[in-house]
């Protein structure tokens, strides 16, 4: 109310009322009201008016006989200090503040300590070193239970403001030891205050000294038995990561982050979820070597555990899925996303509330776009068609249409035509009017994705005609709007250029995938060739004497010319690994033809042909004798029959 009054009114009537109510003769409640008004008046009035008319009476209120008035005036001192000169601040206000710090009433002392911490940067450097710092050291050496809560609640601010004055190593060590003692206080409220001030303490110590002074305290607070303590640490862990940087966060904060991600408390998970992207962004490095791959593989289970904890509360699940938009940036190995996160996104699309399912579909569309493996893209698109485009629930079919709209925005027209166009044009006969209406809303975007004079253009015209005669009024109205949009919004050269760039990006991803597959195949062939060479040499060394003797006897039968060394025979006679089928290529066939012309093979062929002729003559002689025997036997039977 006072801030809306004119300055002349404040300087006249209001100031006179405050001065009259602050007199010792007034009741306690009047002096209390006047004390509460002093700070606001100092902000609204000019410096001269405050110093000449209000400052003296305010200092008198600091020495009031009622402790309630003194406690209120402790809270007004920072506003008074900003409205008066530096001389008054370093002399009169400092004297009153030090007097109030040693007050006999606990409530006044606590309020005075709080005010002294907030006003540390108001005093000059010399005043802080000679007047404020000794009092702070005295308080830190003997921390009583009465002052511990107030000191813990403001310890981070105190350390930041006095960090420049802590020249000696013993002074800074005393500050950190005091903070460690407060973090081990049996009171959970005190530990919660320490958890809240922990980022400020990290800023005071610096990243280099974090592991020496504060790491053990952070580990203890992240595993504290009180849920509010862990919740407060989870809410500020991203600030600690930003101060430490990437490498120190990986070294020191990774166990703490994993502990918070796997916490079973919904309150802790709810506090850490909005900062997941910031935390993992700090851990991410441009180097995609084995250490980074091992780090992200280790973070798989904590991220999935965090999702499992919050999936039953959609107001927390939705922010987590929004953080998952950074998955393609965190996981350069696309198999991790395809194997671990894509099933979770599909489950959320199928079972979660509509707003969560929409976000899961958006994240899945982004993952498909950033996936360089064409076969994985096809598999995900086919699964979406099967589970959502052909689903029995109309809400899932509606989600499929929403996903198609995301695809048309993210991918090129060619990708949409390849994977989704045929099915989406067959949904014009859906029995649910809402689905047909949603399809009608997408018709302008579908028309932009079609090439001119295509079969799908004729199908689109048929859908428009069919929807104009639909029995649902909303479908007809949406179709009229869609037809107007198709007619009034022709394709521009800028749209064609954007689509061409998207196609080039998709082609580049396909080429990268093909190059990767060719490299893997080349390495696989090299390893197979080495395996075959090694197994062949081992087989030659491991031949039995019986096999060697059989080869020698065969050479003796074939003659002396067969002992001529022939590389082709050696090559064909080698043992090959089991389980592999021998194939004969064109050069091997030519070598076999050349091998038939060699003298040893000619001699062998003649020998084999002579043996074959002899055996054929013997068989014909046996057949002739058998036929003569049958003819003689038949003549004897006829003679006996006549008798």
Coordinates of C-alpha atoms in Angstrom, one line a residue:
X1 CA 0.0 0.0 0.0
X2 CA 2.8 2.5 0.9
X3 CA 4.6 1.9 -2.4
X4 CA 1.5 3.3 -4.2
X5 CA 1.5 6.6 -2.3
X6 CA 3.1 9.8 -3.7
X7 CA 6.5 10.8 -2.4
X8 CA 5.1 14.0 -0.9
X9 CA 2.6 12.1 1.1
X10 CA 5.3 9.7 2.4
X11 CA 7.6 12.6 3.3
X12 CA 4.8 14.5 5.0
X13 CA 2.1 12.5 6.8
X14 CA 3.5 9.0 6.8
X15 CA 6.9 10.0 8.1
X16 CA 5.4 12.0 10.9
X17 CA 3.2 9.1 11.9
X18 CA 6.2 6.7 12.0
X19 CA 8.3 9.0 14.0
X20 CA 5.5 9.6 16.5
X21 CA 4.7 5.9 16.9
X22 CA 8.4 5.0 17.5
X23 CA 8.7 7.0 20.7
X24 CA 9.4 5.2 23.9
X25 CA 6.2 6.5 25.4
X26 CA 4.1 4.6 22.8
X27 CA 2.9 1.0 23.5
X28 CA 4.9 -2.0 22.3
X29 CA 2.6 -2.7 19.3
X30 CA 3.0 0.9 18.1
X31 CA 6.8 0.7 18.2
X32 CA 6.6 -2.7 16.5
X33 CA 4.5 -1.2 13.7
X34 CA 6.9 1.7 13.3
X35 CA 9.9 -0.7 13.2
X36 CA 8.3 -2.7 10.4
X37 CA 7.7 0.5 8.4
X38 CA 11.3 1.9 8.7
X39 CA 12.8 -0.3 6.0
X40 CA 10.1 0.5 3.4
X41 CA 10.4 4.2 4.0
X42 CA 14.2 4.1 3.5
X43 CA 13.6 2.5 0.1
X44 CA 11.0 5.1 -1.0
X45 CA 12.5 8.3 0.4
X46 CA 15.7 10.1 -0.8
X47 CA 19.0 9.8 1.1
X48 CA 18.9 13.3 2.6
X49 CA 15.5 12.8 4.2
X50 CA 16.5 9.4 5.6
X51 CA 19.7 10.6 7.1
X52 CA 18.3 13.9 8.5
X53 CA 14.9 12.8 9.8
X54 CA 14.6 9.0 10.1
X55 CA 18.1 7.5 10.7
X56 CA 18.5 8.7 14.3
X57 CA 15.2 7.4 15.4
X58 CA 15.9 4.1 13.7
X59 CA 19.1 3.7 15.7
X60 CA 17.1 4.4 18.9
X61 CA 14.7 1.6 18.0
X62 CA 17.7 -0.8 17.8
X63 CA 18.2 -0.2 21.5
X64 CA 14.6 -0.5 22.4
X65 CA 13.8 -2.2 25.7
X66 CA 11.4 -4.7 24.1
X67 CA 13.3 -7.6 22.4
X68 CA 10.6 -7.9 19.7
X69 CA 11.4 -4.4 18.5
X70 CA 15.1 -5.1 18.5
X71 CA 14.7 -8.3 16.5
X72 CA 12.6 -6.5 13.9
X73 CA 15.1 -3.7 13.6
X74 CA 17.8 -6.3 12.9
X75 CA 15.9 -7.2 9.7
X76 CA 15.6 -3.5 8.7
X77 CA 19.3 -2.7 8.9
X78 CA 20.2 -3.9 5.3
X79 CA 17.6 -1.5 3.8
X80 CA 18.8 1.3 6.1
X81 CA 22.4 0.7 5.1
X82 CA 21.6 1.0 1.3
X83 CA 19.9 4.4 2.0
X84 CA 22.7 6.2 3.9
X85 CA 26.3 7.1 3.3
X86 CA 29.3 4.7 3.8
X87 CA 30.5 6.5 6.8
X88 CA 27.3 5.9 8.7
X89 CA 27.3 2.3 7.6
X90 CA 30.9 1.6 8.7
X91 CA 30.5 3.4 12.0
X92 CA 27.0 3.7 13.5
X93 CA 25.3 0.7 11.8
X94 CA 28.3 -1.6 12.4
X95 CA 28.3 -0.6 16.1
X96 CA 24.6 -1.4 16.5
X97 CA 24.9 -4.7 14.6
X98 CA 27.8 -5.9 16.7
X99 CA 25.9 -4.9 19.9
X100 CA 22.8 -6.9 18.6
X101 CA 25.0 -10.0 17.8
X102 CA 25.9 -10.1 21.6
X103 CA 22.3 -9.5 22.7
X104 CA 21.1 -11.5 25.7
X105 CA 17.9 -12.7 23.9
X106 CA 18.4 -15.7 21.6
X107 CA 15.9 -14.5 19.0
X108 CA 17.7 -11.1 18.7
X109 CA 21.1 -12.8 18.4
X110 CA 19.9 -15.2 15.7
X111 CA 18.4 -12.3 13.7
X112 CA 21.6 -10.3 14.2
X113 CA 23.8 -13.1 12.8
X114 CA 21.5 -13.5 9.8
X115 CA 21.7 -9.8 9.2
X116 CA 25.5 -9.7 9.6
X117 CA 25.9 -12.5 7.0
X118 CA 23.7 -10.7 4.5
X119 CA 25.5 -7.4 5.0
X120 CA 29.1 -8.7 4.7
X121 CA 29.5 -7.2 1.3
X122 CA 28.2 -3.8 2.4
X123 CA 31.1 -3.1 4.7
X124 CA 34.5 -2.2 3.4
X125 CA 37.3 -4.8 3.1
X126 CA 39.2 -3.6 6.0
X127 CA 36.1 -3.5 8.2
X128 CA 35.3 -7.1 7.2
X129 CA 38.8 -8.3 8.0
X130 CA 39.1 -6.6 11.4
X131 CA 35.5 -6.5 12.7
X132 CA 33.4 -9.2 10.9
X133 CA 35.8 -12.1 10.3
X134 CA 36.8 -12.4 14.0
X135 CA 33.2 -12.7 15.0
X136 CA 32.6 -15.3 12.3
X137 CA 35.7 -17.3 13.5
X138 CA 34.4 -17.2 17.1
X139 CA 31.0 -18.5 16.0
X140 CA 32.5 -21.3 13.9
X141 CA 34.8 -22.4 16.7
X142 CA 31.8 -22.8 19.2
X143 CA 28.7 -23.6 17.2
X144 CA 25.9 -24.0 19.7
X145 CA 22.7 -25.9 18.9
X146 CA 20.8 -22.6 19.0
X147 CA 22.9 -21.0 16.3
X148 CA 23.5 -24.1 14.2
X149 CA 20.2 -23.8 12.1
X150 CA 20.7 -20.1 11.4
X151 CA 24.3 -20.6 10.5
X152 CA 23.7 -23.6 8.3
X153 CA 20.9 -21.8 6.4
X154 CA 23.2 -19.0 5.5
X155 CA 26.6 -20.7 5.5
X156 CA 27.0 -20.8 1.7
X157 CA 26.3 -17.0 1.4
X158 CA 28.8 -16.4 4.3
X159 CA 31.5 -18.4 2.7
X160 CA 31.1 -16.7 -0.7
X161 CA 31.2 -13.2 0.7
X162 CA 34.2 -13.9 2.9
X163 CA 36.2 -16.0 0.4
X164 CA 38.3 -13.1 -0.6
X165 CA 39.2 -12.3 3.1
X166 CA 40.2 -15.9 3.9
X167 CA 43.8 -15.4 3.0
X168 CA 45.4 -17.9 5.4
X169 CA 44.9 -21.6 4.8
X170 CA 43.9 -22.1 8.3
X171 CA 40.9 -19.7 8.0
X172 CA 39.5 -21.5 4.9
X173 CA 40.1 -24.9 6.5
X174 CA 38.2 -23.8 9.5
X175 CA 35.2 -22.8 7.3
X176 CA 35.2 -26.2 5.6
X177 CA 35.5 -28.1 8.8
X178 CA 32.6 -26.1 10.3
X179 CA 30.5 -26.9 7.3
X180 CA 31.3 -30.7 7.6
X181 CA 30.3 -30.6 11.2
X182 CA 27.0 -28.9 10.4
X183 CA 26.4 -31.6 7.6
X184 CA 26.8 -34.3 10.3
X185 CA 24.3 -32.7 12.7
X186 CA 21.7 -35.1 14.1
X187 CA 18.9 -32.6 13.1
X188 CA 17.7 -33.4 9.6
X189 CA 16.7 -29.7 9.1
X190 CA 20.3 -28.6 9.6
X191 CA 21.6 -31.2 7.1
X192 CA 18.9 -30.0 4.7
X193 CA 20.2 -26.5 5.0
X194 CA 23.8 -27.8 4.3
X195 CA 22.5 -29.6 1.2
X196 CA 20.9 -26.4 0.0
X197 CA 24.2 -24.4 0.5
X198 CA 26.4 -27.1 -1.0
X199 CA 26.8 -25.5 -4.5
X200 CA 27.9 -22.3 -2.9
X201 CA 30.5 -24.1 -0.8
X202 CA 31.8 -25.8 -4.0
X203 CA 32.1 -22.4 -5.6
X204 CA 34.0 -21.2 -2.6
X205 CA 36.5 -24.1 -2.6
X206 CA 36.9 -24.2 -6.3
X207 CA 37.0 -27.3 -8.6
X208 CA 40.6 -28.1 -7.8
X209 CA 40.0 -28.5 -4.0
X210 CA 36.6 -30.1 -4.2
X211 CA 37.7 -33.7 -3.8
X212 CA 39.9 -32.7 -0.7
X213 CA 37.3 -30.7 1.3
X214 CA 33.8 -31.6 0.1
X215 CA 33.5 -34.9 -1.8
X216 CA 33.0 -37.1 1.3
X217 CA 30.3 -34.7 2.6
X218 CA 28.5 -34.8 -0.8
X219 CA 28.5 -38.6 -0.8
X220 CA 27.1 -38.7 2.7
X221 CA 24.3 -36.2 2.0
X222 CA 23.3 -38.0 -1.3
X223 CA 22.8 -41.2 0.7
X224 CA 21.2 -39.5 3.8
X225 CA 18.4 -41.4 5.5
X226 CA 16.1 -38.3 5.4
X227 CA 14.3 -37.8 2.1
X228 CA 14.3 -34.0 2.2
X229 CA 18.1 -34.0 2.4
X230 CA 18.5 -36.2 -0.6
X231 CA 15.8 -34.2 -2.4
X232 CA 17.7 -30.9 -1.8
X233 CA 21.0 -32.5 -3.1
X234 CA 19.2 -33.8 -6.1
X235 CA 17.8 -30.3 -6.9
X236 CA 21.2 -28.7 -6.8
X237 CA 23.5 -31.5 -8.3
X238 CA 23.5 -29.8 -11.7
X239 CA 25.0 -26.7 -10.3
X240 CA 27.8 -28.7 -8.7
X241 CA 28.4 -30.4 -12.1
X242 CA 28.6 -27.1 -13.9
X243 CA 31.1 -25.7 -11.4
X244 CA 33.3 -28.8 -11.6
X245 CA 33.3 -29.3 -15.3
X246 CA 33.2 -32.4 -17.5
X247 CA 36.2 -34.4 -16.5
X248 CA 36.0 -33.8 -12.7
X249 CA 32.2 -34.5 -12.8
X250 CA 32.9 -37.9 -14.5
X251 CA 35.6 -38.7 -11.9
X252 CA 33.9 -37.5 -8.7
X253 CA 30.1 -37.0 -9.4
X254 CA 29.3 -40.1 -11.4
X255 CA 28.7 -42.3 -8.3
X256 CA 26.5 -39.6 -6.7
X257 CA 24.5 -39.1 -9.9
X258 CA 23.9 -42.8 -10.2
X259 CA 22.8 -42.9 -6.6
X260 CA 20.3 -40.1 -7.1
X261 CA 19.0 -41.6 -10.4
X262 CA 18.4 -45.0 -8.8
X263 CA 16.7 -43.5 -5.6
X264 CA 13.4 -45.1 -4.8
X265 CA 11.8 -42.0 -3.5
X266 CA 9.5 -40.1 -5.8
X267 CA 10.4 -36.8 -4.2
X268 CA 14.1 -37.3 -5.0
X269 CA 13.4 -38.3 -8.6
X270 CA 11.0 -35.4 -9.0
X271 CA 13.8 -33.0 -8.0
X272 CA 16.4 -34.5 -10.3
X273 CA 14.3 -35.0 -13.4
X274 CA 14.2 -31.4 -14.7
X275 CA 18.0 -31.2 -14.6
X276 CA 18.8 -34.6 -16.3
X277 CA 19.7 -32.9 -19.5
X278 CA 22.0 -30.4 -17.9
X279 CA 23.8 -33.1 -15.8
X280 CA 24.3 -35.5 -18.8
X281 CA 25.3 -32.5 -21.0
X282 CA 28.2 -31.8 -18.6
X283 CA 29.2 -35.5 -18.7
X284 CA 29.1 -35.6 -22.5
X285 CA 32.4 -35.1 -24.3
X286 CA 33.2 -34.7 -28.0
X287 CA 35.6 -37.6 -27.8
X288 CA 33.7 -40.8 -28.7
X289 CA 36.4 -43.2 -27.6
X290 CA 36.1 -46.2 -25.3
X291 CA 36.0 -44.2 -22.0
X292 CA 32.9 -42.2 -23.2
X293 CA 31.3 -45.4 -24.5
X294 CA 31.8 -47.1 -21.2
X295 CA 30.5 -44.1 -19.3
X296 CA 27.2 -44.0 -21.3
X297 CA 26.8 -47.7 -21.1
X298 CA 27.1 -47.4 -17.3
X299 CA 24.5 -44.7 -17.3
X300 CA 21.9 -46.9 -19.1
X301 CA 20.6 -48.7 -16.0
X302 CA 20.3 -45.5 -13.9
X303 CA 18.3 -43.7 -16.6
X304 CA 16.0 -46.6 -17.1
X305 CA 15.6 -47.0 -13.3
X306 CA 14.7 -43.3 -13.0
X307 CA 12.1 -43.8 -15.8
X308 CA 10.6 -46.9 -14.0
X309 CA 10.3 -44.9 -10.7
X310 CA 8.4 -41.9 -12.3
X311 CA 6.3 -43.6 -15.0
X312 CA 3.4 -44.0 -12.6
X313 CA 3.2 -40.2 -12.0
X314 CA 2.6 -38.6 -15.4
X315 CA 3.4 -35.0 -14.2
X316 CA 7.0 -36.2 -13.5
X317 CA 7.1 -38.7 -16.4
X318 CA 6.4 -35.9 -18.9
X319 CA 9.4 -33.7 -18.0
X320 CA 11.7 -36.8 -18.0
X321 CA 10.6 -37.6 -21.6
X322 CA 11.3 -34.0 -22.5
X323 CA 14.8 -34.4 -21.2
X324 CA 15.2 -37.6 -23.3
X325 CA 15.3 -35.4 -26.4
X326 CA 19.0 -35.3 -25.8
X327 CA 19.4 -39.1 -26.2
X328 CA 20.9 -38.9 -29.8
X329 CA 23.5 -36.4 -28.5
X330 CA 24.4 -38.5 -25.5
X331 CA 24.5 -41.9 -27.1
X332 CA 26.6 -42.0 -30.2
X333 CA 26.1 -45.8 -30.3
X334 CA 22.7 -46.0 -31.9
X335 CA 22.3 -49.7 -30.8
X336 CA 22.0 -48.5 -27.2
X337 CA 19.0 -46.3 -28.1
X338 CA 17.4 -48.9 -30.3
X339 CA 17.8 -51.8 -27.8
X340 CA 17.1 -50.0 -24.5
X341 CA 15.2 -46.7 -25.0
X342 CA 13.0 -47.4 -28.0
X343 CA 11.0 -50.2 -26.3
X344 CA 10.4 -47.8 -23.3
X345 CA 9.1 -45.1 -25.7
X346 CA 6.8 -47.5 -27.5
X347 CA 5.4 -48.7 -24.1
X348 CA 4.8 -45.1 -23.1
X349 CA 3.0 -44.4 -26.4
X350 CA 0.8 -47.5 -25.8
X351 CA 0.0 -47.2 -22.1
X352 CA 0.7 -43.7 -20.8
X353 CA -1.8 -40.8 -20.8
X354 CA -2.2 -38.9 -24.0
X355 CA 0.1 -35.9 -23.2
X356 CA 2.9 -38.3 -22.2
X357 CA 2.2 -40.5 -25.2
X358 CA 2.5 -37.5 -27.5
X359 CA 5.9 -36.5 -26.0
X360 CA 7.1 -40.1 -26.3
X361 CA 6.1 -40.2 -30.0
X362 CA 8.0 -36.9 -30.5
X363 CA 11.2 -38.3 -28.9
X364 CA 10.9 -41.5 -30.9
X365 CA 10.6 -39.6 -34.1
X366 CA 13.8 -37.7 -33.2
X367 CA 15.5 -41.0 -32.4
X368 CA 14.5 -42.5 -35.8
X369 CA 15.8 -39.4 -37.5
X370 CA 19.2 -39.5 -35.8
X371 CA 19.6 -43.2 -36.4
X372 CA 22.1 -43.9 -39.2
X373 CA 21.1 -47.6 -39.6
X374 CA 18.6 -48.0 -42.3
X375 CA 17.5 -51.4 -41.2
X376 CA 16.7 -50.1 -37.7
X377 CA 14.7 -47.2 -39.2
X378 CA 12.7 -49.7 -41.2
X379 CA 12.1 -51.9 -38.2
X380 CA 10.9 -49.0 -36.0
X381 CA 8.6 -47.7 -38.8
X382 CA 7.1 -51.2 -39.4
X383 CA 6.5 -51.6 -35.7
X384 CA 4.7 -48.3 -35.4
X385 CA 2.5 -49.3 -38.4
X386 CA 1.7 -52.6 -36.9
X387 CA 1.1 -51.5 -33.3
X388 CA -0.5 -48.1 -33.8
X389 CA -1.6 -47.7 -37.4
X390 CA -3.5 -51.0 -37.3
X391 CA -4.4 -50.9 -33.7
X392 CA -7.9 -51.8 -32.5
X393 CA -8.0 -48.8 -30.1
X394 CA -9.0 -45.6 -31.9
X395 CA -6.7 -43.5 -29.5
X396 CA -3.7 -45.4 -30.8
X397 CA -4.7 -44.8 -34.4
X398 CA -5.1 -41.1 -33.6
X399 CA -1.6 -41.2 -32.1
X400 CA -0.3 -42.8 -35.3
X401 CA -1.7 -39.8 -37.3
X402 CA 0.0 -37.4 -34.9
X403 CA 3.2 -39.4 -35.4
X404 CA 2.8 -39.1 -39.2
X405 CA 2.5 -35.3 -38.8
X406 CA 5.8 -35.3 -36.8
X407 CA 7.4 -37.4 -39.5
X408 CA 6.3 -34.9 -42.2
X409 CA 7.9 -32.1 -40.2
X410 CA 11.1 -33.9 -39.3
X411 CA 11.9 -36.0 -42.4
X412 CA 11.9 -35.5 -46.1
X413 CA 8.8 -36.1 -48.3
X414 CA 10.5 -39.1 -49.8
X415 CA 10.9 -40.8 -46.4
X416 CA 7.2 -40.2 -45.6
X417 CA 6.1 -41.6 -48.9
X418 CA 8.3 -44.7 -48.5
X419 CA 7.2 -45.7 -45.0
X420 CA 3.8 -44.2 -44.2
X421 CA 1.9 -42.8 -47.2
X422 CA 0.2 -46.0 -48.4
X423 CA -1.2 -46.8 -45.0
X424 CA -2.3 -43.4 -44.0
X425 CA -4.3 -43.1 -47.3
X426 CA -6.1 -46.3 -46.4
X427 CA -7.5 -44.8 -43.1
X428 CA -10.2 -42.9 -44.9
X429 CA -12.6 -45.8 -44.1
X430 CA -12.0 -45.7 -40.3
X431 CA -15.2 -46.2 -38.4
X432 CA -14.4 -43.5 -35.8
X433 CA -15.3 -40.0 -36.9
X434 CA -12.4 -38.4 -34.8
X435 CA -9.9 -40.5 -36.7
X436 CA -11.4 -39.4 -40.1
X437 CA -11.4 -35.8 -38.9
X438 CA -7.7 -36.0 -37.9
X439 CA -6.9 -37.5 -41.3
X440 CA -8.7 -34.6 -42.9
X441 CA -6.6 -32.1 -41.0
X442 CA -3.5 -33.8 -42.4
X443 CA -4.6 -33.8 -46.0
X444 CA -2.9 -30.4 -46.9
X445 CA 0.4 -31.7 -45.5
X446 CA 0.0 -35.0 -47.3
X447 CA -0.8 -33.1 -50.6
X448 CA 2.5 -31.3 -50.3
X449 CA 4.4 -34.6 -49.9
X450 CA 2.9 -36.1 -53.1
X451 CA 4.7 -35.8 -56.4
X452 CA 2.6 -34.4 -59.3
X453 CA 0.4 -36.6 -61.4
X454 CA 0.9 -39.7 -59.2
X455 CA -1.5 -42.5 -58.3
X456 CA -1.6 -41.2 -54.7
X457 CA -2.9 -37.8 -56.0
X458 CA -5.9 -39.6 -57.4
X459 CA -6.4 -41.4 -54.2
X460 CA -6.2 -38.1 -52.3
X461 CA -8.9 -36.6 -54.5
X462 CA -11.1 -39.6 -53.9
X463 CA -10.7 -39.1 -50.1
X464 CA -11.7 -35.5 -50.4
X465 CA -14.8 -36.4 -52.4
X466 CA -15.6 -39.2 -49.9
X467 CA -15.2 -36.9 -46.9
X468 CA -17.4 -34.2 -48.4
X469 CA -20.2 -36.8 -48.3
X470 CA -19.4 -38.1 -44.8
X471 CA -22.2 -38.4 -42.4
X472 CA -20.3 -36.6 -39.6
X473 CA -20.6 -32.8 -39.8
X474 CA -17.2 -32.1 -38.2
X475 CA -15.5 -34.3 -40.8
X476 CA -17.2 -32.4 -43.6
X477 CA -16.2 -29.0 -42.2
X478 CA -12.6 -30.1 -41.7
X479 CA -12.5 -31.4 -45.3
X480 CA -13.8 -28.1 -46.6
X481 CA -11.0 -26.3 -44.7
X482 CA -8.4 -28.8 -46.0
X483 CA -9.4 -28.4 -49.6
X484 CA -9.2 -24.6 -49.3
X485 CA -5.7 -25.0 -47.8
X486 CA -4.6 -27.3 -50.6
X487 CA -5.8 -24.8 -53.3
X488 CA -4.5 -21.6 -51.6
X489 CA -1.1 -22.9 -50.5
X490 CA 1.1 -24.0 -53.4
X491 CA 4.6 -25.2 -52.9
X492 CA 7.3 -22.6 -52.8
X493 CA 10.9 -22.9 -53.9
X494 CA 12.0 -22.5 -50.3
X495 CA 10.0 -25.6 -49.2
X496 CA 11.6 -27.6 -52.1
X497 CA 15.1 -26.4 -51.0
X498 CA 14.4 -27.5 -47.4
X499 CA 13.2 -30.9 -48.5
X500 CA 16.2 -31.3 -50.8
X501 CA 18.5 -30.6 -47.8
X502 CA 16.7 -33.2 -45.7
X503 CA 17.1 -35.8 -48.5
X504 CA 20.8 -35.0 -48.7
X505 CA 21.1 -35.5 -45.0
X506 CA 19.3 -38.8 -45.1
X507 CA 21.5 -39.9 -48.1
X508 CA 24.5 -38.9 -46.2
X509 CA 23.4 -41.0 -43.2
X510 CA 22.8 -44.0 -45.5
X511 CA 26.3 -43.6 -47.1
X512 CA 27.8 -43.5 -43.6
X513 CA 26.0 -46.7 -42.7
X514 CA 27.2 -48.4 -45.9
X515 CA 30.8 -47.3 -45.3
X516 CA 30.6 -48.7 -41.8
X517 CA 29.1 -52.0 -43.0
X518 CA 31.8 -52.3 -45.7
X519 CA 34.5 -51.7 -43.1
X520 CA 33.1 -54.3 -40.8
X521 CA 32.8 -56.8 -43.6
X522 CA 36.3 -56.1 -44.8
X523 CA 37.7 -56.7 -41.3
X524 CA 35.6 -59.9 -41.0
X525 CA 36.9 -61.2 -44.3
X526 CA 40.5 -60.5 -43.2
X527 CA 40.0 -62.4 -40.0
X528 CA 38.4 -65.3 -41.9
X529 CA 41.3 -65.5 -44.3
X530 CA 43.8 -65.6 -41.4
X531 CA 41.7 -68.4 -39.8
X532 CA 41.7 -70.4 -42.9
X533 CA 45.4 -70.0 -43.5
X534 CA 46.2 -71.0 -39.9
X535 CA 43.9 -74.1 -40.0
X536 CA 45.4 -75.2 -43.4
X537 CA 48.9 -75.1 -42.0
X538 CA 47.9 -76.9 -38.9
X539 CA 46.2 -79.6 -41.0
X540 CA 49.3 -80.1 -43.1
X541 CA 51.4 -80.6 -40.0
X542 CA 48.9 -82.9 -38.4
X543 CA 48.6 -85.5 -41.3
X544 CA 48.9 -89.1 -40.2
X545 CA 51.6 -91.5 -41.7
X546 CA 48.8 -93.7 -43.1
X547 CA 47.6 -90.8 -45.3
X548 CA 51.2 -90.1 -46.5
X549 CA 51.8 -93.8 -47.3
X550 CA 48.5 -94.0 -49.3
X551 CA 49.6 -91.0 -51.3
X552 CA 53.0 -92.7 -52.0
X553 CA 51.3 -95.9 -53.1
X554 CA 49.0 -94.0 -55.4
X555 CA 52.1 -92.3 -57.0
X556 CA 53.7 -95.7 -57.6
X557 CA 50.6 -97.0 -59.4
X558 CA 50.4 -93.9 -61.6
X559 CA 54.1 -94.1 -62.6
X560 CA 57.2 -92.1 -62.4
X561 CA 55.7 -89.1 -64.3
X562 CA 53.2 -88.6 -61.5
X563 CA 55.9 -87.6 -59.1
X564 CA 56.3 -84.3 -60.9
X565 CA 55.6 -81.4 -58.6
X566 CA 52.4 -79.6 -59.6
X567 CA 51.3 -76.6 -57.5
X568 CA 47.7 -77.0 -58.5
X569 CA 47.7 -80.6 -57.0
X570 CA 49.2 -79.3 -53.8
X571 CA 46.7 -76.6 -53.6
X572 CA 43.7 -78.8 -54.2
X573 CA 45.0 -81.5 -51.9
X574 CA 45.2 -79.2 -48.8
X575 CA 42.8 -79.8 -46.0
X576 CA 40.1 -77.2 -45.6
X577 CA 38.3 -76.1 -42.4
X578 CA 35.2 -78.1 -41.5
X579 CA 31.8 -76.4 -42.0
X580 CA 32.8 -74.5 -45.1
X581 CA 31.7 -75.6 -48.5
X582 CA 34.3 -75.7 -51.2
X583 CA 33.5 -73.6 -54.3
X584 CA 35.1 -73.7 -57.7
X585 CA 35.7 -70.4 -59.4
X586 CA 36.4 -69.7 -63.0
X587 CA 40.2 -69.6 -62.7
X588 CA 40.2 -72.9 -60.9
X589 CA 38.2 -74.5 -63.7
X590 CA 40.8 -73.2 -66.2
X591 CA 43.6 -74.6 -64.1
X592 CA 41.8 -78.0 -64.0
X593 CA 41.6 -77.9 -67.8
X594 CA 45.3 -77.1 -68.1
X595 CA 46.0 -79.9 -65.5
X596 CA 44.4 -82.5 -67.7
X597 CA 47.0 -81.9 -70.4
X598 CA 49.9 -82.8 -68.2
X599 CA 51.9 -86.1 -68.9
X600 CA 51.1 -87.7 -65.6
X601 CA 47.4 -87.1 -66.0
X602 CA 47.5 -88.4 -69.7
X603 CA 49.2 -91.6 -68.5
X604 CA 46.7 -92.1 -65.7
X605 CA 43.8 -91.5 -68.0
X606 CA 45.1 -94.1 -70.5
X607 CA 45.7 -96.7 -67.8
X608 CA 42.2 -96.1 -66.4
X609 CA 40.7 -96.4 -69.9
X610 CA 42.5 -99.8 -70.6
X611 CA 41.2 -101.2 -67.3
X612 CA 37.7 -100.0 -68.2
X613 CA 37.8 -101.7 -71.6
X614 CA 39.0 -105.0 -70.1
X615 CA 36.2 -105.0 -67.5
X616 CA 33.7 -104.2 -70.2
X617 CA 34.8 -107.2 -72.3
X618 CA 34.7 -109.5 -69.3
X619 CA 31.1 -108.4 -68.5
X620 CA 30.0 -109.0 -72.2
X621 CA 31.5 -112.5 -72.1
X622 CA 29.7 -113.4 -69.0
X623 CA 26.4 -112.1 -70.4
X624 CA 27.0 -114.2 -73.6
X625 CA 27.7 -117.4 -71.6
X626 CA 24.7 -116.9 -69.4
X627 CA 22.4 -116.4 -72.5
X628 CA 23.8 -119.6 -74.1
X629 CA 23.1 -121.5 -70.9
X630 CA 19.5 -120.2 -70.8
X631 CA 19.0 -121.2 -74.5
X632 CA 20.2 -124.8 -73.9
X633 CA 18.1 -125.1 -70.8
X634 CA 15.0 -124.0 -72.7
X635 CA 15.7 -126.5 -75.5
X636 CA 15.9 -129.4 -73.0
X637 CA 12.6 -128.3 -71.4
X638 CA 10.8 -128.3 -74.8
X639 CA 12.2 -131.8 -75.6
X640 CA 10.9 -133.1 -72.2
X641 CA 7.5 -131.5 -72.9
X642 CA 7.2 -133.3 -76.2
X643 CA 7.9 -136.7 -74.6

